């Protein structure tokens, strides 16, 4: 199917040794085409692109070019991707780690194959059903027999055109999911206890990704979800293991449903999970729990009561200039004692929180926009400025 050729525009990690493994069994023409495919895949791949992802991308593009990729090559590509994922874990640990292909990785390779098979099968079944519908319309007299050719051309021409973009999106989704699953499976081998969610924060960031940005999630939760994805017996099982989300999640990191937590969260999602270690530091008598020491441009970096690592940048002079009674210690205490959190009713990207120490805060993703003590009743102020129908009541700390 010609439209599949427009499906992926990624780039594969280039390494002469690995390329030789991939190319040694092909004709000169096939090698030339595979080199083009590798170059294309390299365009979108980064150090974050994992092995499962690359394997799936290569398989998809090679199939589109009518080049049969044998299982041994899938495993070779998986190894490339697994090593990339392991680099992330090693970086977070400050160590050198050696990749060893084991049973977990074998399961990931198999899950990758299934993912592409199910994707193609679902598409083909959908196509066949639409064709049957058209033919049934002929028998019912709803379409004249002489017009069936034009109707089919019109129907399926549109389908093919629309699905070029669709398949690229599906490939993106499978790629990102494989990347995040690989990070978690590799992290599990080395005792990673937490993962931090990182979203691309820009005009395209969705409500769910903005609310998850900076969130710290226990490894056990993501490992269980990754296991369900890898052990899925059907496309329905795989979808059930990672349900798409659209609404912001404002609850605690340890209260998420078992089918939620591991990115991607929606079609064309760009969010990823990275391994982190939680520690404490004390700056100017203020204790903060975070995943890294403060950067030069940060005043506060602290994991709040819901499990999100909130950050106050030095460039945000608003708080200390306008609300001179607020201190760093006040902000950390407010983060520790959030009792309600809800969307801001004026700015879609903002989230409001109120705390036990009387402070009202506004967040944009993980960033602290402002923090102050309202001149009137805190509960009423929160109510007047929040979408209370979507609020979360935070009674206890998330379990670290």
Short mmCIF file of C-alpha atoms in Angstrom, two decimals:
data_model
loop_
_atom_site.label_atom_id
_atom_site.label_comp_id
_atom_site.label_asym_id
_atom_site.label_seq_id
_atom_site.Cartn_x
_atom_site.Cartn_y
_atom_site.Cartn_z
CA UNK A 1 0.00 0.00 0.00
CA UNK A 2 1.59 3.19 -1.22
CA UNK A 3 0.25 5.38 1.55
CA UNK A 4 2.33 3.46 4.09
CA UNK A 5 5.45 5.03 2.62
CA UNK A 6 4.46 8.33 4.17
CA UNK A 7 3.86 6.79 7.56
CA UNK A 8 7.17 7.40 9.32
CA UNK A 9 9.86 10.02 9.11
CA UNK A 10 12.16 9.03 11.88
CA UNK A 11 15.85 8.42 12.13
CA UNK A 12 17.68 5.42 13.36
CA UNK A 13 20.70 5.58 15.56
CA UNK A 14 23.60 5.28 13.22
CA UNK A 15 26.49 3.08 14.04
CA UNK A 16 28.58 1.35 11.45
CA UNK A 17 28.63 -1.92 13.35
CA UNK A 18 24.88 -2.00 13.88
CA UNK A 19 24.19 -0.94 10.30
CA UNK A 20 26.26 -3.86 9.04
CA UNK A 21 24.15 -6.26 11.07
CA UNK A 22 21.04 -4.81 9.50
CA UNK A 23 22.32 -4.68 5.91
CA UNK A 24 24.46 -7.76 5.41
CA UNK A 25 21.68 -10.04 4.08
CA UNK A 26 20.30 -7.75 1.36
CA UNK A 27 20.83 -6.94 -2.30
CA UNK A 28 22.57 -3.73 -3.35
CA UNK A 29 19.21 -2.12 -4.20
CA UNK A 30 17.72 -3.17 -0.87
CA UNK A 31 20.77 -1.93 0.99
CA UNK A 32 20.44 1.45 -0.73
CA UNK A 33 16.77 1.64 0.27
CA UNK A 34 17.53 0.55 3.84
CA UNK A 35 20.20 3.23 4.07
CA UNK A 36 17.58 5.78 3.04
CA UNK A 37 15.23 4.39 5.68
CA UNK A 38 17.94 4.61 8.34
CA UNK A 39 18.64 8.20 7.34
CA UNK A 40 14.93 9.04 7.54
CA UNK A 41 14.53 7.41 10.95
CA UNK A 42 17.61 9.26 12.19
CA UNK A 43 15.85 12.59 11.57
CA UNK A 44 13.46 12.14 14.44
CA UNK A 45 15.43 9.93 16.75
CA UNK A 46 17.21 11.43 19.70
CA UNK A 47 19.13 10.04 22.63
CA UNK A 48 15.68 9.50 24.15
CA UNK A 49 14.56 7.13 21.41
CA UNK A 50 14.70 3.60 22.78
CA UNK A 51 15.29 0.25 21.21
CA UNK A 52 11.74 -0.99 20.97
CA UNK A 53 10.88 2.22 19.26
CA UNK A 54 13.61 1.92 16.67
CA UNK A 55 12.81 -1.69 16.01
CA UNK A 56 9.21 -0.89 15.35
CA UNK A 57 10.09 2.01 13.12
CA UNK A 58 12.51 -0.05 11.05
CA UNK A 59 10.04 -2.90 10.71
CA UNK A 60 7.28 -0.55 9.62
CA UNK A 61 9.35 1.34 7.05
CA UNK A 62 11.00 -1.79 5.67
CA UNK A 63 7.60 -3.41 5.23
CA UNK A 64 6.36 -0.31 3.43
CA UNK A 65 9.32 -0.63 1.06
CA UNK A 66 8.52 -4.35 0.49
CA UNK A 67 11.69 -5.44 2.27
CA UNK A 68 11.31 -8.42 4.56
CA UNK A 69 12.98 -7.86 7.94
CA UNK A 70 13.82 -11.14 9.64
CA UNK A 71 13.43 -11.70 13.40
CA UNK A 72 17.17 -11.70 14.07
CA UNK A 73 17.36 -8.17 12.72
CA UNK A 74 14.49 -7.06 14.90
CA UNK A 75 16.42 -8.33 17.88
CA UNK A 76 19.56 -6.52 16.71
CA UNK A 77 17.64 -3.29 16.45
CA UNK A 78 16.02 -3.89 19.82
CA UNK A 79 19.48 -4.15 21.33
CA UNK A 80 20.39 -0.77 19.83
CA UNK A 81 17.30 0.74 21.43
CA UNK A 82 17.76 -1.00 24.77
CA UNK A 83 21.27 0.38 25.00
CA UNK A 84 19.88 3.85 24.43
CA UNK A 85 17.35 3.39 27.23
CA UNK A 86 20.08 2.06 29.49
CA UNK A 87 22.10 5.22 28.85
CA UNK A 88 19.29 7.21 30.47
CA UNK A 89 19.31 4.97 33.54
CA UNK A 90 23.11 5.10 33.76
CA UNK A 91 23.08 8.89 33.48
CA UNK A 92 20.55 9.21 36.29
CA UNK A 93 22.68 6.90 38.48
CA UNK A 94 26.00 8.48 37.54
CA UNK A 95 27.36 5.05 36.62
CA UNK A 96 28.41 3.02 33.60
CA UNK A 97 26.01 0.14 33.00
CA UNK A 98 26.37 -2.74 30.60
CA UNK A 99 23.37 -3.91 28.59
CA UNK A 100 22.57 -7.62 28.87
CA UNK A 101 19.80 -9.06 26.68
CA UNK A 102 17.54 -11.15 28.90
CA UNK A 103 14.01 -12.55 29.15
CA UNK A 104 12.50 -9.11 29.76
CA UNK A 105 14.02 -7.83 26.54
CA UNK A 106 12.85 -10.91 24.64
CA UNK A 107 9.31 -10.13 25.82
CA UNK A 108 9.70 -6.54 24.63
CA UNK A 109 10.78 -7.69 21.17
CA UNK A 110 7.75 -9.96 20.97
CA UNK A 111 5.45 -7.17 22.16
CA UNK A 112 6.88 -4.93 19.46
CA UNK A 113 6.10 -7.48 16.75
CA UNK A 114 2.57 -7.89 18.08
CA UNK A 115 2.03 -4.13 18.13
CA UNK A 116 2.72 -3.77 14.45
CA UNK A 117 0.77 -6.89 13.57
CA UNK A 118 -2.28 -5.70 15.54
CA UNK A 119 -2.06 -2.23 14.05
CA UNK A 120 -2.10 -3.63 10.53
CA UNK A 121 -4.81 -6.17 11.32
CA UNK A 122 -7.10 -3.54 12.84
CA UNK A 123 -6.61 -1.29 9.83
CA UNK A 124 -7.27 -4.11 7.36
CA UNK A 125 -10.42 -5.18 9.19
CA UNK A 126 -11.69 -1.62 9.17
CA UNK A 127 -10.94 -1.33 5.46
CA UNK A 128 -12.72 -4.61 4.71
CA UNK A 129 -15.79 -3.54 6.69
CA UNK A 130 -16.04 -0.28 4.79
CA UNK A 131 -15.73 -2.16 1.50
CA UNK A 132 -18.47 -4.56 2.58
CA UNK A 133 -20.69 -1.61 3.47
CA UNK A 134 -20.30 -0.14 0.00
CA UNK A 135 -21.07 -3.45 -1.70
CA UNK A 136 -24.09 -3.93 0.55
CA UNK A 137 -25.35 -0.52 -0.54
CA UNK A 138 -25.23 -1.75 -4.15
CA UNK A 139 -27.35 -4.79 -3.32
CA UNK A 140 -29.81 -2.59 -1.46
CA UNK A 141 -30.08 -0.32 -4.47
CA UNK A 142 -28.61 2.64 -2.57
CA UNK A 143 -25.74 2.86 -5.08
CA UNK A 144 -26.18 2.20 -8.78
CA UNK A 145 -24.03 -0.69 -10.02
CA UNK A 146 -22.57 1.51 -12.76
CA UNK A 147 -21.45 3.99 -10.11
CA UNK A 148 -19.71 1.58 -7.74
CA UNK A 149 -16.27 2.17 -9.30
CA UNK A 150 -16.48 5.93 -8.79
CA UNK A 151 -17.88 5.45 -5.27
CA UNK A 152 -15.05 3.14 -4.28
CA UNK A 153 -12.45 5.48 -5.72
CA UNK A 154 -13.99 8.38 -3.84
CA UNK A 155 -14.31 6.43 -0.57
CA UNK A 156 -10.94 4.73 -0.48
CA UNK A 157 -9.00 7.56 -2.07
CA UNK A 158 -10.07 9.69 0.86
CA UNK A 159 -9.25 6.90 3.31
CA UNK A 160 -5.74 6.48 1.97
CA UNK A 161 -5.10 10.21 2.01
CA UNK A 162 -6.39 10.60 5.55
CA UNK A 163 -4.55 7.57 6.82
CA UNK A 164 -1.11 8.76 5.76
CA UNK A 165 -1.33 11.22 8.64
CA UNK A 166 -3.09 8.68 10.82
CA UNK A 167 -0.42 6.02 10.39
CA UNK A 168 2.32 8.50 11.09
CA UNK A 169 0.52 9.34 14.32
CA UNK A 170 0.09 5.66 15.17
CA UNK A 171 3.77 5.05 14.50
CA UNK A 172 4.66 8.00 16.73
CA UNK A 173 2.45 6.54 19.45
CA UNK A 174 3.89 3.01 19.26
CA UNK A 175 7.37 4.49 19.16
CA UNK A 176 6.92 6.64 22.27
CA UNK A 177 5.19 3.87 24.19
CA UNK A 178 7.98 1.45 23.32
CA UNK A 179 10.53 4.04 24.38
CA UNK A 180 8.92 4.56 27.78
CA UNK A 181 8.35 0.84 28.34
CA UNK A 182 12.04 0.22 27.57
CA UNK A 183 13.15 2.88 30.05
CA UNK A 184 11.03 1.26 32.78
CA UNK A 185 12.10 -2.32 31.99
CA UNK A 186 15.78 -1.33 31.95
CA UNK A 187 15.36 0.75 35.11
CA UNK A 188 13.81 -2.22 36.92
CA UNK A 189 17.04 -4.16 36.38
CA UNK A 190 18.97 -1.56 38.35
CA UNK A 191 16.61 -0.73 41.18
CA UNK A 192 15.16 2.55 39.93
CA UNK A 193 12.48 3.55 42.47
CA UNK A 194 10.91 6.62 40.84
CA UNK A 195 10.27 8.12 37.44
CA UNK A 196 9.64 11.74 36.59
CA UNK A 197 7.24 12.75 33.84
CA UNK A 198 8.52 15.37 31.41
CA UNK A 199 6.22 17.04 28.89
CA UNK A 200 7.09 19.39 26.05
CA UNK A 201 5.77 22.65 27.47
CA UNK A 202 4.56 24.87 24.64
CA UNK A 203 1.36 26.03 22.94
CA UNK A 204 0.57 22.45 21.87
CA UNK A 205 0.81 20.93 25.36
CA UNK A 206 -2.46 19.24 26.32
CA UNK A 207 -4.21 19.56 29.69
CA UNK A 208 -3.25 16.03 30.71
CA UNK A 209 0.44 16.44 29.82
CA UNK A 210 0.68 19.85 31.48
CA UNK A 211 -0.80 18.41 34.69
CA UNK A 212 1.61 15.44 34.60
CA UNK A 213 4.74 17.51 33.90
CA UNK A 214 7.12 17.19 36.85
CA UNK A 215 5.12 14.41 38.51
CA UNK A 216 7.11 11.76 40.38
CA UNK A 217 5.65 8.26 40.03
CA UNK A 218 6.71 5.16 42.01
CA UNK A 219 8.53 2.66 39.80
CA UNK A 220 6.35 -0.21 41.00
CA UNK A 221 3.27 1.45 39.50
CA UNK A 222 4.87 1.93 36.08
CA UNK A 223 6.51 -1.49 36.12
CA UNK A 224 3.11 -3.14 36.62
CA UNK A 225 1.61 -1.11 33.78
CA UNK A 226 4.56 -1.84 31.49
CA UNK A 227 4.16 -5.53 32.30
CA UNK A 228 0.52 -5.45 31.23
CA UNK A 229 1.48 -3.74 27.96
CA UNK A 230 4.19 -6.34 27.26
CA UNK A 231 1.92 -9.26 28.16
CA UNK A 232 -1.07 -8.08 26.14
CA UNK A 233 -2.65 -10.89 24.13
CA UNK A 234 -4.59 -8.61 21.81
CA UNK A 235 -4.85 -5.01 20.70
CA UNK A 236 -7.80 -4.63 23.08
CA UNK A 237 -5.62 -5.82 25.97
CA UNK A 238 -2.90 -3.37 25.01
CA UNK A 239 -5.34 -0.47 24.83
CA UNK A 240 -6.85 -1.47 28.17
CA UNK A 241 -3.39 -1.44 29.76
CA UNK A 242 -2.77 2.18 28.70
CA UNK A 243 -6.01 4.12 28.35
CA UNK A 244 -5.76 7.52 26.65
CA UNK A 245 -6.49 10.58 28.76
CA UNK A 246 -7.50 14.15 27.93
CA UNK A 247 -8.51 15.81 31.21
CA UNK A 248 -5.90 17.10 33.63
CA UNK A 249 -4.94 14.74 36.45
CA UNK A 250 -4.72 16.65 39.75
CA UNK A 251 -4.73 13.77 42.22
CA UNK A 252 -1.84 12.11 44.03
CA UNK A 253 0.88 10.11 42.29
CA UNK A 254 0.10 6.99 44.31
CA UNK A 255 -3.64 7.05 43.57
CA UNK A 256 -3.57 6.74 39.79
CA UNK A 257 -5.51 3.97 38.08
CA UNK A 258 -3.48 0.94 37.06
CA UNK A 259 -4.03 1.72 33.36
CA UNK A 260 -2.57 5.23 33.66
CA UNK A 261 0.82 6.75 34.42
CA UNK A 262 3.13 5.63 31.62
CA UNK A 263 3.22 7.97 28.59
CA UNK A 264 1.99 8.42 25.90
CA UNK A 265 -1.31 9.77 27.22
CA UNK A 266 -3.01 10.58 23.93
CA UNK A 267 -2.60 10.55 20.14
CA UNK A 268 0.55 12.44 19.08
CA UNK A 269 1.71 12.70 22.69
CA UNK A 270 5.31 13.90 23.22
CA UNK A 271 5.65 13.20 26.95
CA UNK A 272 8.24 10.83 28.42
CA UNK A 273 9.25 9.21 31.69
CA UNK A 274 12.82 9.41 33.01
CA UNK A 275 14.41 7.59 35.98
CA UNK A 276 15.11 9.75 39.05
CA UNK A 277 16.26 9.43 42.65
CA UNK A 278 14.52 11.42 45.40
CA UNK A 279 16.73 13.13 47.96
CA UNK A 280 16.69 16.06 50.38
CA UNK A 281 18.74 19.25 50.49
CA UNK A 282 18.78 22.20 52.84
CA UNK A 283 19.29 25.72 51.50
CA UNK A 284 19.33 28.64 53.92
CA UNK A 285 17.65 26.58 56.60
CA UNK A 286 14.87 25.45 54.22
CA UNK A 287 14.62 21.70 53.59
CA UNK A 288 13.49 20.61 50.17
CA UNK A 289 12.81 17.14 48.80
CA UNK A 290 13.72 16.93 45.12
CA UNK A 291 15.26 14.82 42.37
CA UNK A 292 18.25 17.10 41.74
CA UNK A 293 19.96 19.94 43.63
CA UNK A 294 18.77 23.45 42.77
CA UNK A 295 20.01 24.86 39.48
CA UNK A 296 21.46 28.38 39.41
CA UNK A 297 18.16 29.81 38.13
CA UNK A 298 15.99 28.13 40.79
CA UNK A 299 14.92 29.34 44.23
CA UNK A 300 12.66 26.45 45.20
CA UNK A 301 12.47 22.88 43.87
CA UNK A 302 10.35 20.65 46.04
CA UNK A 303 8.05 17.65 45.64
CA UNK A 304 4.62 18.69 46.89
CA UNK A 305 1.94 16.73 48.74
CA UNK A 306 0.47 15.36 45.49
CA UNK A 307 3.83 14.10 44.15
CA UNK A 308 4.69 16.87 41.68
CA UNK A 309 8.14 18.47 41.81
CA UNK A 310 7.32 22.20 41.79
CA UNK A 311 9.87 24.82 40.76
CA UNK A 312 10.16 28.55 41.49
CA UNK A 313 12.57 30.33 39.14
CA UNK A 314 14.76 33.29 40.11
CA UNK A 315 13.29 35.23 37.19
CA UNK A 316 9.89 35.17 38.91
CA UNK A 317 10.33 38.27 41.08
CA UNK A 318 6.58 38.79 41.43
CA UNK A 319 6.12 36.80 44.63
CA UNK A 320 8.82 38.35 46.80
CA UNK A 321 8.38 41.87 45.40
CA UNK A 322 4.59 42.06 45.65
CA UNK A 323 4.00 39.70 48.57
CA UNK A 324 6.83 40.62 50.87
CA UNK A 325 5.51 38.55 53.77
CA UNK A 326 6.08 35.32 51.79
CA UNK A 327 9.36 33.44 52.32
CA UNK A 328 10.89 30.36 50.71
CA UNK A 329 10.05 28.46 53.87
CA UNK A 330 6.40 29.55 53.55
CA UNK A 331 6.26 28.25 49.98
CA UNK A 332 7.75 24.87 50.91
CA UNK A 333 5.33 24.56 53.84
CA UNK A 334 2.46 25.46 51.51
CA UNK A 335 3.54 22.76 49.06
CA UNK A 336 3.68 20.30 51.94
CA UNK A 337 0.16 21.13 53.11
CA UNK A 338 -1.95 21.45 49.93
CA UNK A 339 -5.51 20.48 50.82
CA UNK A 340 -7.34 21.43 47.60
CA UNK A 341 -6.27 21.76 43.99
CA UNK A 342 -8.38 22.73 40.95
CA UNK A 343 -8.14 24.30 37.48
CA UNK A 344 -7.98 28.10 37.39
CA UNK A 345 -11.29 29.49 36.08
CA UNK A 346 -9.69 32.26 34.01
CA UNK A 347 -6.53 30.77 32.52
CA UNK A 348 -6.81 27.28 31.08
CA UNK A 349 -3.15 26.37 31.63
CA UNK A 350 -3.14 27.36 35.28
CA UNK A 351 -3.94 25.27 38.35
CA UNK A 352 -4.86 26.69 41.78
CA UNK A 353 -3.99 25.23 45.16
CA UNK A 354 -4.75 26.21 48.74
CA UNK A 355 -2.75 25.08 51.74
CA UNK A 356 -3.05 24.64 55.48
CA UNK A 357 -0.74 27.59 56.16
CA UNK A 358 -3.17 30.00 54.49
CA UNK A 359 -1.35 30.38 51.17
CA UNK A 360 -3.02 30.40 47.75
CA UNK A 361 -0.78 29.18 44.90
CA UNK A 362 -1.02 29.09 41.11
CA UNK A 363 0.92 26.55 39.02
CA UNK A 364 1.65 26.28 35.31
CA UNK A 365 2.62 22.64 34.95
CA UNK A 366 5.43 22.23 37.49
CA UNK A 367 6.21 25.96 37.69
CA UNK A 368 5.09 28.05 40.64
CA UNK A 369 3.51 31.19 39.13
CA UNK A 370 2.57 32.91 42.38
CA UNK A 371 1.99 32.29 46.09
CA UNK A 372 0.34 34.68 48.56
CA UNK A 373 -2.06 35.03 51.46
CA UNK A 374 -5.37 36.45 50.18
CA UNK A 375 -6.72 39.52 51.94
CA UNK A 376 -10.03 37.71 52.46
CA UNK A 377 -11.12 34.21 53.44
CA UNK A 378 -8.86 31.63 51.72
CA UNK A 379 -11.63 29.11 51.08
CA UNK A 380 -13.86 31.73 49.47
CA UNK A 381 -10.96 33.10 47.41
CA UNK A 382 -10.13 29.60 46.16
CA UNK A 383 -13.77 28.93 45.34
CA UNK A 384 -14.16 32.22 43.42
CA UNK A 385 -11.06 31.63 41.29
CA UNK A 386 -11.29 27.87 40.65
CA UNK A 387 -13.32 25.36 38.68
CA UNK A 388 -14.44 23.65 41.86
CA UNK A 389 -16.39 20.96 40.03
CA UNK A 390 -13.01 19.59 38.93
CA UNK A 391 -11.21 20.06 42.25
CA UNK A 392 -9.31 17.36 44.11
CA UNK A 393 -9.28 17.25 47.91
CA UNK A 394 -5.85 16.19 49.15
CA UNK A 395 -6.14 14.60 52.58
CA UNK A 396 -2.83 12.85 52.97
CA UNK A 397 0.68 12.75 51.51
CA UNK A 398 1.39 10.58 48.51
CA UNK A 399 3.37 7.52 49.57
CA UNK A 400 7.06 8.08 48.86
#
